[in-house]
PDB file of C-alpha atoms in Angstrom:
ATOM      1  CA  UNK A   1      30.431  27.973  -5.952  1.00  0.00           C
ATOM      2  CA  UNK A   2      30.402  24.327  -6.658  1.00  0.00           C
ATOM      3  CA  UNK A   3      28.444  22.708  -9.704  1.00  0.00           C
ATOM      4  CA  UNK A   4      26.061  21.491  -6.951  1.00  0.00           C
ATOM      5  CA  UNK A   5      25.150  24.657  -5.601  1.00  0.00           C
ATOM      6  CA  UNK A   6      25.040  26.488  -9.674  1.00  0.00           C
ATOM      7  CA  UNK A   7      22.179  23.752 -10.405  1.00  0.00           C
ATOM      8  CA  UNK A   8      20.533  24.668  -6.611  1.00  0.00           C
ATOM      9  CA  UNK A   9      20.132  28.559  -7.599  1.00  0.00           C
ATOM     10  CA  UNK A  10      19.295  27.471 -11.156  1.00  0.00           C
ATOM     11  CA  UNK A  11      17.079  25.052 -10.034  1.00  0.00           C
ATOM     12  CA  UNK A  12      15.163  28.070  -7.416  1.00  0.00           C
ATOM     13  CA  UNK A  13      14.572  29.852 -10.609  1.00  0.00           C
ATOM     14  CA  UNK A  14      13.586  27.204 -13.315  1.00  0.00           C
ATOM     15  CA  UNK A  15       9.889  25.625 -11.399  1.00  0.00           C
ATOM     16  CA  UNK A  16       7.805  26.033 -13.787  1.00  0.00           C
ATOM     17  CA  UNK A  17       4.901  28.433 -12.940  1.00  0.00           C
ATOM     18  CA  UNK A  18       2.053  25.648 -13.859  1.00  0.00           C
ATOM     19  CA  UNK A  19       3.941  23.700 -10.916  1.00  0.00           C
ATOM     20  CA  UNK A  20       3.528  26.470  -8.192  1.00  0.00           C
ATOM     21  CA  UNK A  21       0.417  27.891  -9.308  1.00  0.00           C
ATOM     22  CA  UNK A  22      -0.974  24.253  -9.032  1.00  0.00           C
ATOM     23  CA  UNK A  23       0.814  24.189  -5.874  1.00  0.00           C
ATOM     24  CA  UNK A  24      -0.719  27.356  -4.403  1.00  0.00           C
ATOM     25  CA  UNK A  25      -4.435  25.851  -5.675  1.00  0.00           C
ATOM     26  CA  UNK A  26      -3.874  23.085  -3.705  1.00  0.00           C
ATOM     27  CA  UNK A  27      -3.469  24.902  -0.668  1.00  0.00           C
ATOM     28  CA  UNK A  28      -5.871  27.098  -1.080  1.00  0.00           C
ATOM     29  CA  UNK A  29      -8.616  24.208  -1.649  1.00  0.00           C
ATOM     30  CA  UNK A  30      -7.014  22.490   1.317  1.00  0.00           C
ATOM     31  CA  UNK A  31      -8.207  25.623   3.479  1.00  0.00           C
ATOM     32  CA  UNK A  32     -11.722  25.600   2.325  1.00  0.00           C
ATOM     33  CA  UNK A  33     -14.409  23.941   3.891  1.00  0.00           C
ATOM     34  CA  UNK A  34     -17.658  24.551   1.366  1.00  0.00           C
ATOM     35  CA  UNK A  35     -18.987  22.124  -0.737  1.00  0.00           C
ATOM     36  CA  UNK A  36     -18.754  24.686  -4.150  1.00  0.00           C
ATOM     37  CA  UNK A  37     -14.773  24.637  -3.293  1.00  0.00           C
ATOM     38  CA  UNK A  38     -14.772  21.028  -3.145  1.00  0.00           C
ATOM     39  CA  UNK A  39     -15.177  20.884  -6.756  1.00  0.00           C
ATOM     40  CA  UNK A  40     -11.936  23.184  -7.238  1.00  0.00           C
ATOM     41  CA  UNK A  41      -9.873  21.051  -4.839  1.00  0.00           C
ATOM     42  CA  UNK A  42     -10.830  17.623  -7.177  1.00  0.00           C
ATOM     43  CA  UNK A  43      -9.952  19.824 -10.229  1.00  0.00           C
ATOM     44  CA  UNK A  44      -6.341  20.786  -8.631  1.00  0.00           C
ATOM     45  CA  UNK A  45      -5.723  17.228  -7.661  1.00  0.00           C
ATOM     46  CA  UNK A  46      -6.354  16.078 -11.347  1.00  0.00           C
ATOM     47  CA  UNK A  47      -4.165  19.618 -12.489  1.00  0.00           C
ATOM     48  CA  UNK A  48      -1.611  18.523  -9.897  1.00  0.00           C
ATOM     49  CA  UNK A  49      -1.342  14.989 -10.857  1.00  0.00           C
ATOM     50  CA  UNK A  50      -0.967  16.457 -14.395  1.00  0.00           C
ATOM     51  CA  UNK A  51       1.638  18.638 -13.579  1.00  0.00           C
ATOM     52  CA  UNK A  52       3.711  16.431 -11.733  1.00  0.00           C
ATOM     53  CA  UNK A  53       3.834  13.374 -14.429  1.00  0.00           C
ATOM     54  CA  UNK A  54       4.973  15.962 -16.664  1.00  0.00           C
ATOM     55  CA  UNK A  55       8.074  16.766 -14.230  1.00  0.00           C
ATOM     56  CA  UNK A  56       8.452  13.383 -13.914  1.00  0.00           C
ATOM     57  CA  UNK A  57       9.066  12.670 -17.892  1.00  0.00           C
ATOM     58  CA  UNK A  58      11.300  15.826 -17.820  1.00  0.00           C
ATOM     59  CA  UNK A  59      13.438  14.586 -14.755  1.00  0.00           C
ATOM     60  CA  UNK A  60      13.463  10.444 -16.144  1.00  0.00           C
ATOM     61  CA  UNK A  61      14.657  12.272 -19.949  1.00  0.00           C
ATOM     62  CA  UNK A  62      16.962  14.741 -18.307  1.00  0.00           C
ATOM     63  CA  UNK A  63      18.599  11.977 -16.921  1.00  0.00           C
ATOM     64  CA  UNK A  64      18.794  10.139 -19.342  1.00  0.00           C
ATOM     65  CA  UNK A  65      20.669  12.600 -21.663  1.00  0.00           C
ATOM     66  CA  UNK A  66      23.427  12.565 -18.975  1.00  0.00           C
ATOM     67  CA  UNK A  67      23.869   8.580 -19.045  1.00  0.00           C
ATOM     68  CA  UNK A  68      23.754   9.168 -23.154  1.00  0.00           C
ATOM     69  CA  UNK A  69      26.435  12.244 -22.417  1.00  0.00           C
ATOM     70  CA  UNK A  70      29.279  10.241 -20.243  1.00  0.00           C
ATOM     71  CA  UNK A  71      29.065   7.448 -22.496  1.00  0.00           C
ATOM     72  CA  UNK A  72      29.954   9.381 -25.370  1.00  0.00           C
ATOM     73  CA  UNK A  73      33.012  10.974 -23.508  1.00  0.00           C
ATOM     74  CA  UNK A  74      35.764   8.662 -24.299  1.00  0.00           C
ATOM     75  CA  UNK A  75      34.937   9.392 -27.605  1.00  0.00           C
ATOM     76  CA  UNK A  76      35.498  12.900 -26.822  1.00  0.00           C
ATOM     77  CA  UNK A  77      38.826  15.244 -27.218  1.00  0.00           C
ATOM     78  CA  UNK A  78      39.507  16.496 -23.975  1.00  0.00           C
ATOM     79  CA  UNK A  79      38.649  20.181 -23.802  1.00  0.00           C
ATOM     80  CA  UNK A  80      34.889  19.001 -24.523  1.00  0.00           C
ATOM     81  CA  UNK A  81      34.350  16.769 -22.068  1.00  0.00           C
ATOM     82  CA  UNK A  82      34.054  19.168 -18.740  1.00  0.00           C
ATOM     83  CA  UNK A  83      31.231  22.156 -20.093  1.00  0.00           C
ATOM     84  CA  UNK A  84      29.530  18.823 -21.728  1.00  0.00           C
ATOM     85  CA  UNK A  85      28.848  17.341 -18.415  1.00  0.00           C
ATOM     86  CA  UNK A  86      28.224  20.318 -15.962  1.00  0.00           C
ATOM     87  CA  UNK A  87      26.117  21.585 -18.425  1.00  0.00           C
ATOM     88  CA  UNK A  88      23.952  18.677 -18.219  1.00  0.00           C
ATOM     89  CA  UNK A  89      24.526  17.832 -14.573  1.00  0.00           C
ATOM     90  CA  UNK A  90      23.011  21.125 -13.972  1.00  0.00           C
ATOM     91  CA  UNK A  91      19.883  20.362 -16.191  1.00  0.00           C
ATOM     92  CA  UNK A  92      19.376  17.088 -13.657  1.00  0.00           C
ATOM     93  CA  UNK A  93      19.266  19.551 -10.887  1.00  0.00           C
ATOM     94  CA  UNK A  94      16.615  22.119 -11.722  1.00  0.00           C
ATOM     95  CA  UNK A  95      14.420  19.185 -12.627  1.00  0.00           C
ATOM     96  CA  UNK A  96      14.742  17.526  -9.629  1.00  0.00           C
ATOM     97  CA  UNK A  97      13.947  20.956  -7.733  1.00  0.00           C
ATOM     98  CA  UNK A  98      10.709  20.594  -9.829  1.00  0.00           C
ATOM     99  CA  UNK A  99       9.527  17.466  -8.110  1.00  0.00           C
ATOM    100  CA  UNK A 100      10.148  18.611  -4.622  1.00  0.00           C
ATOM    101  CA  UNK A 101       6.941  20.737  -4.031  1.00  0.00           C
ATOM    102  CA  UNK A 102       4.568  18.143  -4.955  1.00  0.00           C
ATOM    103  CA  UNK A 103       5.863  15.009  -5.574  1.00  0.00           C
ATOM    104  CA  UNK A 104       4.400  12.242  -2.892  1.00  0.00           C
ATOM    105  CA  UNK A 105       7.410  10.829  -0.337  1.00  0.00           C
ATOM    106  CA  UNK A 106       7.543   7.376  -2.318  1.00  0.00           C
ATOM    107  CA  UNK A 107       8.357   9.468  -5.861  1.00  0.00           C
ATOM    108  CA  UNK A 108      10.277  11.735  -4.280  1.00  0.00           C
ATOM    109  CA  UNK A 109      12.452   9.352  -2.231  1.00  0.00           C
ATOM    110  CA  UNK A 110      12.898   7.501  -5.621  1.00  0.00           C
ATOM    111  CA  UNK A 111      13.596  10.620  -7.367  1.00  0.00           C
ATOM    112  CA  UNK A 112      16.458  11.610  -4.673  1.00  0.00           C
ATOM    113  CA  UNK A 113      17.907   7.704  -5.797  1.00  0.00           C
ATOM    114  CA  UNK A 114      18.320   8.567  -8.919  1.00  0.00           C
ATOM    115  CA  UNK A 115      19.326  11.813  -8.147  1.00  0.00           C
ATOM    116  CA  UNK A 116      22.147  10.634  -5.895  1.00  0.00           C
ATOM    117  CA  UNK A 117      23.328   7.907  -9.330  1.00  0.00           C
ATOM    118  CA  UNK A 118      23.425  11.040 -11.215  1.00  0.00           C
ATOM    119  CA  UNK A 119      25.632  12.844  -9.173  1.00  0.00           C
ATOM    120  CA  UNK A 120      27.834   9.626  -8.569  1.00  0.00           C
ATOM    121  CA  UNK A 121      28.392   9.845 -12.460  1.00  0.00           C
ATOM    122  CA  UNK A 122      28.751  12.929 -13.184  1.00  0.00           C
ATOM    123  CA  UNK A 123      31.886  13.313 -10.305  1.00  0.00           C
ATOM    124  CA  UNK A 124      32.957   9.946 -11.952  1.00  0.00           C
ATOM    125  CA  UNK A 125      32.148  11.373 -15.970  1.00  0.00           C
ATOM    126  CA  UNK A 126      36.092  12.807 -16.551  1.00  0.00           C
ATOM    127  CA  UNK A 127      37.867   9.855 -14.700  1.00  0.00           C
ATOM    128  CA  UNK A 128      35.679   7.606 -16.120  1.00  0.00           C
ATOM    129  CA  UNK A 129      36.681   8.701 -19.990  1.00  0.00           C
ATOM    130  CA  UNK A 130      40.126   8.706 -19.142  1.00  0.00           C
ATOM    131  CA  UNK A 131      40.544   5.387 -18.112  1.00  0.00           C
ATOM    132  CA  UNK A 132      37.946   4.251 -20.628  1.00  0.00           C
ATOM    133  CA  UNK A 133      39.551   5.802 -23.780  1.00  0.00           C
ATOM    134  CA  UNK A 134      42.952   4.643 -22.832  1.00  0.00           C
ATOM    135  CA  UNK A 135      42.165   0.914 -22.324  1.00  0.00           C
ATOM    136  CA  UNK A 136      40.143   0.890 -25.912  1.00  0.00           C
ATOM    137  CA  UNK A 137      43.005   2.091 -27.682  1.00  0.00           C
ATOM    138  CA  UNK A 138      45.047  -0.106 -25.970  1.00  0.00           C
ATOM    139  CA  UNK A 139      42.608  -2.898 -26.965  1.00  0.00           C
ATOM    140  CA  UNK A 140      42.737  -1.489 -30.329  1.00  0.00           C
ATOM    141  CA  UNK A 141      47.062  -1.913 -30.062  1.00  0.00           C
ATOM    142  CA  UNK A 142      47.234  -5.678 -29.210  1.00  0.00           C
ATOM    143  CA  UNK A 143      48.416  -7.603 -32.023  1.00  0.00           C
ATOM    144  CA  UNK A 144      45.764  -8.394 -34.857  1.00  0.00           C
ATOM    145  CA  UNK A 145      46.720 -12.363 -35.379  1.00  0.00           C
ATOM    146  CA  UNK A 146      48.831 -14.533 -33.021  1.00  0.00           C
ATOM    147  CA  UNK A 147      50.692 -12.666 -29.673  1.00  0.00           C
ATOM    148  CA  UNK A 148      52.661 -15.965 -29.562  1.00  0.00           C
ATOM    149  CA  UNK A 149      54.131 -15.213 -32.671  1.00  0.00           C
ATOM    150  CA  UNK A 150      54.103 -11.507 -32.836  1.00  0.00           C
ATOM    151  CA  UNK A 151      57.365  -9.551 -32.910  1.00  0.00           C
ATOM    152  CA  UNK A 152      56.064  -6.257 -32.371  1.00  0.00           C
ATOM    153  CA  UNK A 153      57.365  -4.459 -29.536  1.00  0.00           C
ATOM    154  CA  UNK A 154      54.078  -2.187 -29.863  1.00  0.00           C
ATOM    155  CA  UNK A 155      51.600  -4.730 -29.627  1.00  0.00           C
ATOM    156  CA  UNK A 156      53.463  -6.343 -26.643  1.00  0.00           C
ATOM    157  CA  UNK A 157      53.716  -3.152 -24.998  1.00  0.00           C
ATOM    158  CA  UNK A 158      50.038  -1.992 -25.377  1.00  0.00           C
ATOM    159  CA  UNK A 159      49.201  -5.561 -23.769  1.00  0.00           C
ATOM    160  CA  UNK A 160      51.554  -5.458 -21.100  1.00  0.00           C
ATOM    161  CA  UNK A 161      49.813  -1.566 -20.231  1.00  0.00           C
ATOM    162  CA  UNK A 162      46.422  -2.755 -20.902  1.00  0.00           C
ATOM    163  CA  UNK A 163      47.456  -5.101 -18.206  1.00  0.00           C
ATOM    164  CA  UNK A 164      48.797  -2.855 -15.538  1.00  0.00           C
ATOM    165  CA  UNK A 165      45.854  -0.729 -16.098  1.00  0.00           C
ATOM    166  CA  UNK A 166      43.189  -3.379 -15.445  1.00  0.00           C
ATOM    167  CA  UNK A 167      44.776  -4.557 -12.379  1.00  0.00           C
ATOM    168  CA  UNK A 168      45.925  -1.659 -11.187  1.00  0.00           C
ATOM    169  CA  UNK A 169      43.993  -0.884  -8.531  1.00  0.00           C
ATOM    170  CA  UNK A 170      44.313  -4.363  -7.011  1.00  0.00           C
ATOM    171  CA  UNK A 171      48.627  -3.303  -6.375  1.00  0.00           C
ATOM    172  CA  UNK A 172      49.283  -1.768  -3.015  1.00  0.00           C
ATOM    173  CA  UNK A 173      51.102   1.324  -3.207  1.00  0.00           C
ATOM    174  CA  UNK A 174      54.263  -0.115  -3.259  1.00  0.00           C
ATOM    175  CA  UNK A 175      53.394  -2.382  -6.240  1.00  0.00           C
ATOM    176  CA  UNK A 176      52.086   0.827  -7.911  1.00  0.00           C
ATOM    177  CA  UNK A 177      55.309   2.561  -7.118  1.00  0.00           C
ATOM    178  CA  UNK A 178      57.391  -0.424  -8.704  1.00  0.00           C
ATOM    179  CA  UNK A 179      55.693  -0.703 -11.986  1.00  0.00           C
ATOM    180  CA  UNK A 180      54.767   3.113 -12.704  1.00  0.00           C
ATOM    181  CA  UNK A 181      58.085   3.585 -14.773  1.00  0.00           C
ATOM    182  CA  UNK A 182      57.039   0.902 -16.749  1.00  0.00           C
ATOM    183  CA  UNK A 183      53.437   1.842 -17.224  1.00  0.00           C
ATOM    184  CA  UNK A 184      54.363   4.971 -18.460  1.00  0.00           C
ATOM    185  CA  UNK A 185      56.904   2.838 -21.228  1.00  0.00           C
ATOM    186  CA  UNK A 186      54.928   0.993 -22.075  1.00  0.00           C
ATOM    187  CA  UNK A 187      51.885   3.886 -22.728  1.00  0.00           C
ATOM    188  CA  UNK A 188      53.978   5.850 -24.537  1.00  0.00           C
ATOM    189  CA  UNK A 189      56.135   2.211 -26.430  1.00  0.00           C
ATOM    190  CA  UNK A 190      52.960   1.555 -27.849  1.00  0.00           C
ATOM    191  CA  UNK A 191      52.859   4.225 -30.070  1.00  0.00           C
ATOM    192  CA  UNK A 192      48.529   4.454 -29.980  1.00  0.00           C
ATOM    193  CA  UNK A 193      48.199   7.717 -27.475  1.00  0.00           C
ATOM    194  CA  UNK A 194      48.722  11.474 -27.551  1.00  0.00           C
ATOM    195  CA  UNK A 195      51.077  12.914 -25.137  1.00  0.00           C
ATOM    196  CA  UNK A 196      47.985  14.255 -23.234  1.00  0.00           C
ATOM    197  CA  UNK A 197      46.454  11.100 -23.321  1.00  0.00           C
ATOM    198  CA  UNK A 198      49.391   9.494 -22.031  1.00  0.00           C
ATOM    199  CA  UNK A 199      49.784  12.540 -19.150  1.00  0.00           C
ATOM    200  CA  UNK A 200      45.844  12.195 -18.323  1.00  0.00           C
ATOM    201  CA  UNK A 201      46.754   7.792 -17.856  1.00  0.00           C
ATOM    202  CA  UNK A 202      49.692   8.534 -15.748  1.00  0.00           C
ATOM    203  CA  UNK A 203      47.767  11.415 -13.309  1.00  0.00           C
ATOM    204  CA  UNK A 204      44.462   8.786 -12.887  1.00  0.00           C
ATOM    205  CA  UNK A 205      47.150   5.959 -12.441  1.00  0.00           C
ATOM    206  CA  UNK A 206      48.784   8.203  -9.588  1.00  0.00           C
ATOM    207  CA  UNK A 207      45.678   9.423  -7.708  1.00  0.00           C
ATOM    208  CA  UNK A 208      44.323   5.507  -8.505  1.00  0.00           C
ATOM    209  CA  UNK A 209      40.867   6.529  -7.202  1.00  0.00           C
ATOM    210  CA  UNK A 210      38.615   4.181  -5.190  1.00  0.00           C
ATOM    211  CA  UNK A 211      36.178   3.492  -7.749  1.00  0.00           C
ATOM    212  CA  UNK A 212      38.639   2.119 -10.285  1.00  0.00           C
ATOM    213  CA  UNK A 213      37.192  -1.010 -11.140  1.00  0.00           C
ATOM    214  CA  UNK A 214      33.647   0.491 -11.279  1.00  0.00           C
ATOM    215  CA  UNK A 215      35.476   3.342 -13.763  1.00  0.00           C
ATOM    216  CA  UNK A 216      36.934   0.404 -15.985  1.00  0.00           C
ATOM    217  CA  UNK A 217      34.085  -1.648 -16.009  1.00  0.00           C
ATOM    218  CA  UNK A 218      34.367  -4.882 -18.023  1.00  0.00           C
ATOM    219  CA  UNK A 219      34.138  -6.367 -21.913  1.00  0.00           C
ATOM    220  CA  UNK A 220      30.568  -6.752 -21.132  1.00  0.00           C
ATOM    221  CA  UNK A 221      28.947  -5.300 -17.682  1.00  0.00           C
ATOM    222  CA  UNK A 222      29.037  -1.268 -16.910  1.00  0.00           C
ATOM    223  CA  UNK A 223      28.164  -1.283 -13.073  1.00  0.00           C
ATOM    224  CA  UNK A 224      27.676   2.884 -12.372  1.00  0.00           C
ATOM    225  CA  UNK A 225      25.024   2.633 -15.756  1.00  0.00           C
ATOM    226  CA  UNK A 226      24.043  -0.803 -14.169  1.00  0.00           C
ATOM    227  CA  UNK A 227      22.786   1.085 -10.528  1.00  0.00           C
ATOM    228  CA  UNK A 228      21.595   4.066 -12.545  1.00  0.00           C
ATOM    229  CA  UNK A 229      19.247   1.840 -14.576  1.00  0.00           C
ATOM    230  CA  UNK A 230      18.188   0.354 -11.462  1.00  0.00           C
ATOM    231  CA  UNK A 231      17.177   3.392  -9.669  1.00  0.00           C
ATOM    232  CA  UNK A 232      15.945   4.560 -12.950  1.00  0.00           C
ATOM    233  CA  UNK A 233      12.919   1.568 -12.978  1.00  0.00           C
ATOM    234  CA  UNK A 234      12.773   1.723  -9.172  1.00  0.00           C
ATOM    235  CA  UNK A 235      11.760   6.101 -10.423  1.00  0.00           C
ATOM    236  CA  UNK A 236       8.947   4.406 -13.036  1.00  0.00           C
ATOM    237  CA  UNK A 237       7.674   2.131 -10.530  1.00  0.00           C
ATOM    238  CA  UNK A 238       6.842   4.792  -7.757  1.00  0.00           C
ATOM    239  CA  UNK A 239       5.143   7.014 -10.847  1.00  0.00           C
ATOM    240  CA  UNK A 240       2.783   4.660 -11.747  1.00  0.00           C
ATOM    241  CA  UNK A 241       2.137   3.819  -8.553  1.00  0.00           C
ATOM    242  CA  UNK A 242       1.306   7.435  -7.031  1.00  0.00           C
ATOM    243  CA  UNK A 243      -1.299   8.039 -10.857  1.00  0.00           C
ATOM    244  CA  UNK A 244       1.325   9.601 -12.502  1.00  0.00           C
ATOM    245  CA  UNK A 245       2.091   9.784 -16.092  1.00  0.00           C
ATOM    246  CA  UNK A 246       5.998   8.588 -16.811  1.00  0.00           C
ATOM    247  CA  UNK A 247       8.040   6.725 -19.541  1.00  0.00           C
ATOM    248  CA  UNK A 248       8.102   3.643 -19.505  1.00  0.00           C
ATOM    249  CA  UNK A 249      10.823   2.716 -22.309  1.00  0.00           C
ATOM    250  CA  UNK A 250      13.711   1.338 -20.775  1.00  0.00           C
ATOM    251  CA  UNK A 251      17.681   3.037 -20.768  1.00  0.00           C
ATOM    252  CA  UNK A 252      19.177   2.755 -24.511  1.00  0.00           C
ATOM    253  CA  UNK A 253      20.312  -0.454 -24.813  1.00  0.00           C
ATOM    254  CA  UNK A 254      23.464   0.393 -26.727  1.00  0.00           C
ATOM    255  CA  UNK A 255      25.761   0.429 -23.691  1.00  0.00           C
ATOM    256  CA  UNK A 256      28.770   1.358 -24.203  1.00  0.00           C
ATOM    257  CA  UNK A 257      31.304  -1.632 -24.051  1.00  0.00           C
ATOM    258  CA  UNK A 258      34.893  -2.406 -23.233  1.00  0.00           C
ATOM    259  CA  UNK A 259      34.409  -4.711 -26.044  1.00  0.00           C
ATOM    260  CA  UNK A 260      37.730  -6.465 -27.765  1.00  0.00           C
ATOM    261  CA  UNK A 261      38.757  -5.824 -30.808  1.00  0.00           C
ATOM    262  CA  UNK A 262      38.529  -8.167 -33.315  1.00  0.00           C
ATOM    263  CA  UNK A 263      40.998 -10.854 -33.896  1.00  0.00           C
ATOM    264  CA  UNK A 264      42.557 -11.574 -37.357  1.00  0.00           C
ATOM    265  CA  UNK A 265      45.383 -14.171 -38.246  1.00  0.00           C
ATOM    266  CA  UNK A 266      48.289 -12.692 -38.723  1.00  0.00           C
ATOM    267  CA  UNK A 267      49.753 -12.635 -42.398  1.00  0.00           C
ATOM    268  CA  UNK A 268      52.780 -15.265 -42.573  1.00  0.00           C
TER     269      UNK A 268
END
């Protein structure tokens, strides 16, 4: 059973009661034609529109703590990074499920947006932190003054990687072929990465997945958070305009860079 179908089952057995027995209320006042049951069917709509901006908040912060989650994963050792993010892609799930009895077609078609982002990142998360963590410290290996002038091997050689990596996925597989060898000098010349670290570079490098770019992002823009914030507004919108109660704080803004290390002058 995939993570997918874990968060489906948990998801069957996680609506909260207040959402179904609002649910069932609804019906029930839906069936009745007397004026004294009228009064009951106004009071579920108001318990109903209640209920539902409340899984609304839960799905919008559930959410978020996966965005805050897969940025923190290149900061991560390995072995954490996997029960981290299926444990949280799961959460995104069962909240989701919550919304689907009640929520109105324009907040649920939203919802299933955001839904969809979430799941794009989450199969994306471990890729993502590979690639991420190895150009930083290669960032963090490039010589600290002048490269014109630098006579470190290391320096050169975490440049010359950072540079294969970053363009890496514009080679055709013959280029890729041609410059692996190097790559994988020059990862390990530079003297910044683990063994696994250098293994985990070399295995993304070889399977050089089709969302590479989006993976590596840029000094400055961070497109799969970029689409995810997107959806995430489009999700606030549709709230407020079906009555409901939601957030409306944007994402953190402390997105998590491919920022350049600084640059010092180089002591004589």
């Amino acid at each position: 059973m995939d993570m997918v179908d874990l968060g489906a089952v948990a998801a069957l057995l996680s609506v909260p009661t207040a959402l179904v027995a609002a649910w069932w209320t609804k019906r029930s006042a839906e069936s009745a034609t007397s004026a004294a049951l009228l009064v009951g069917r106004i009071q579920a709509d108001t318990a109903i529109s209640a209920v539902l901006g409340s899984a609304c908040t839960e799905f919008l912060s559930i959410s978020d703590t996966l965005v805050g989650v897969v940025k923190r994963l290149p900061s991560l050792d390995h072995d954490e990074r996997q029960a981290l993010v299926a444990k949280h892609a799961i959460s995104v799930e069962t909240r989701y499920a919550s919304l689907e009895l009640l929520a109105p077609p324009e907040v649920l078609t939203a919802a299933e947006r955001l839904l969809s982002q979430c799941r794009l990142l989450e199969r994306c998360a471990l890729d993502r932190a590979v690639l991420r963590a190895t150009i930083l410290a290669l960032e963090a290996g490039w010589c600290p003054g002048d490269p014109e002038d630098c006579t470190d091997d290391r320096h050169s050689s975490a440049y010359v990687a950072w540079e294969f990596l970053v363009g890496w996925a514009r080679k055709d597989e013959e280029g890729r072929r041609h410059d692996r060898d190097l790559l994988d000098y020059c990862l390990r010349d530079s003297a910044i990465l683990t063994e696994m670290q250098v293994v985990q570079a070399l295995s993304l490098a070889d399977r050089c997945p089709a969302m590479w770019d989006q993976l590596i992002g840029g000094w400055v823009r961070d497109p799969l958070i970029e689409r995810l914030e997107s959806h995430r507004k489009d999700f606030i919108t549709a709230a407020r305009a079906a009555s409901l109660t939601a957030p409306l704080g944007p994402l953190p803004s402390d997105l998590e860079g491919l920022s350049s290390p600084p640059r010092r002058n180089c002591a004589a």
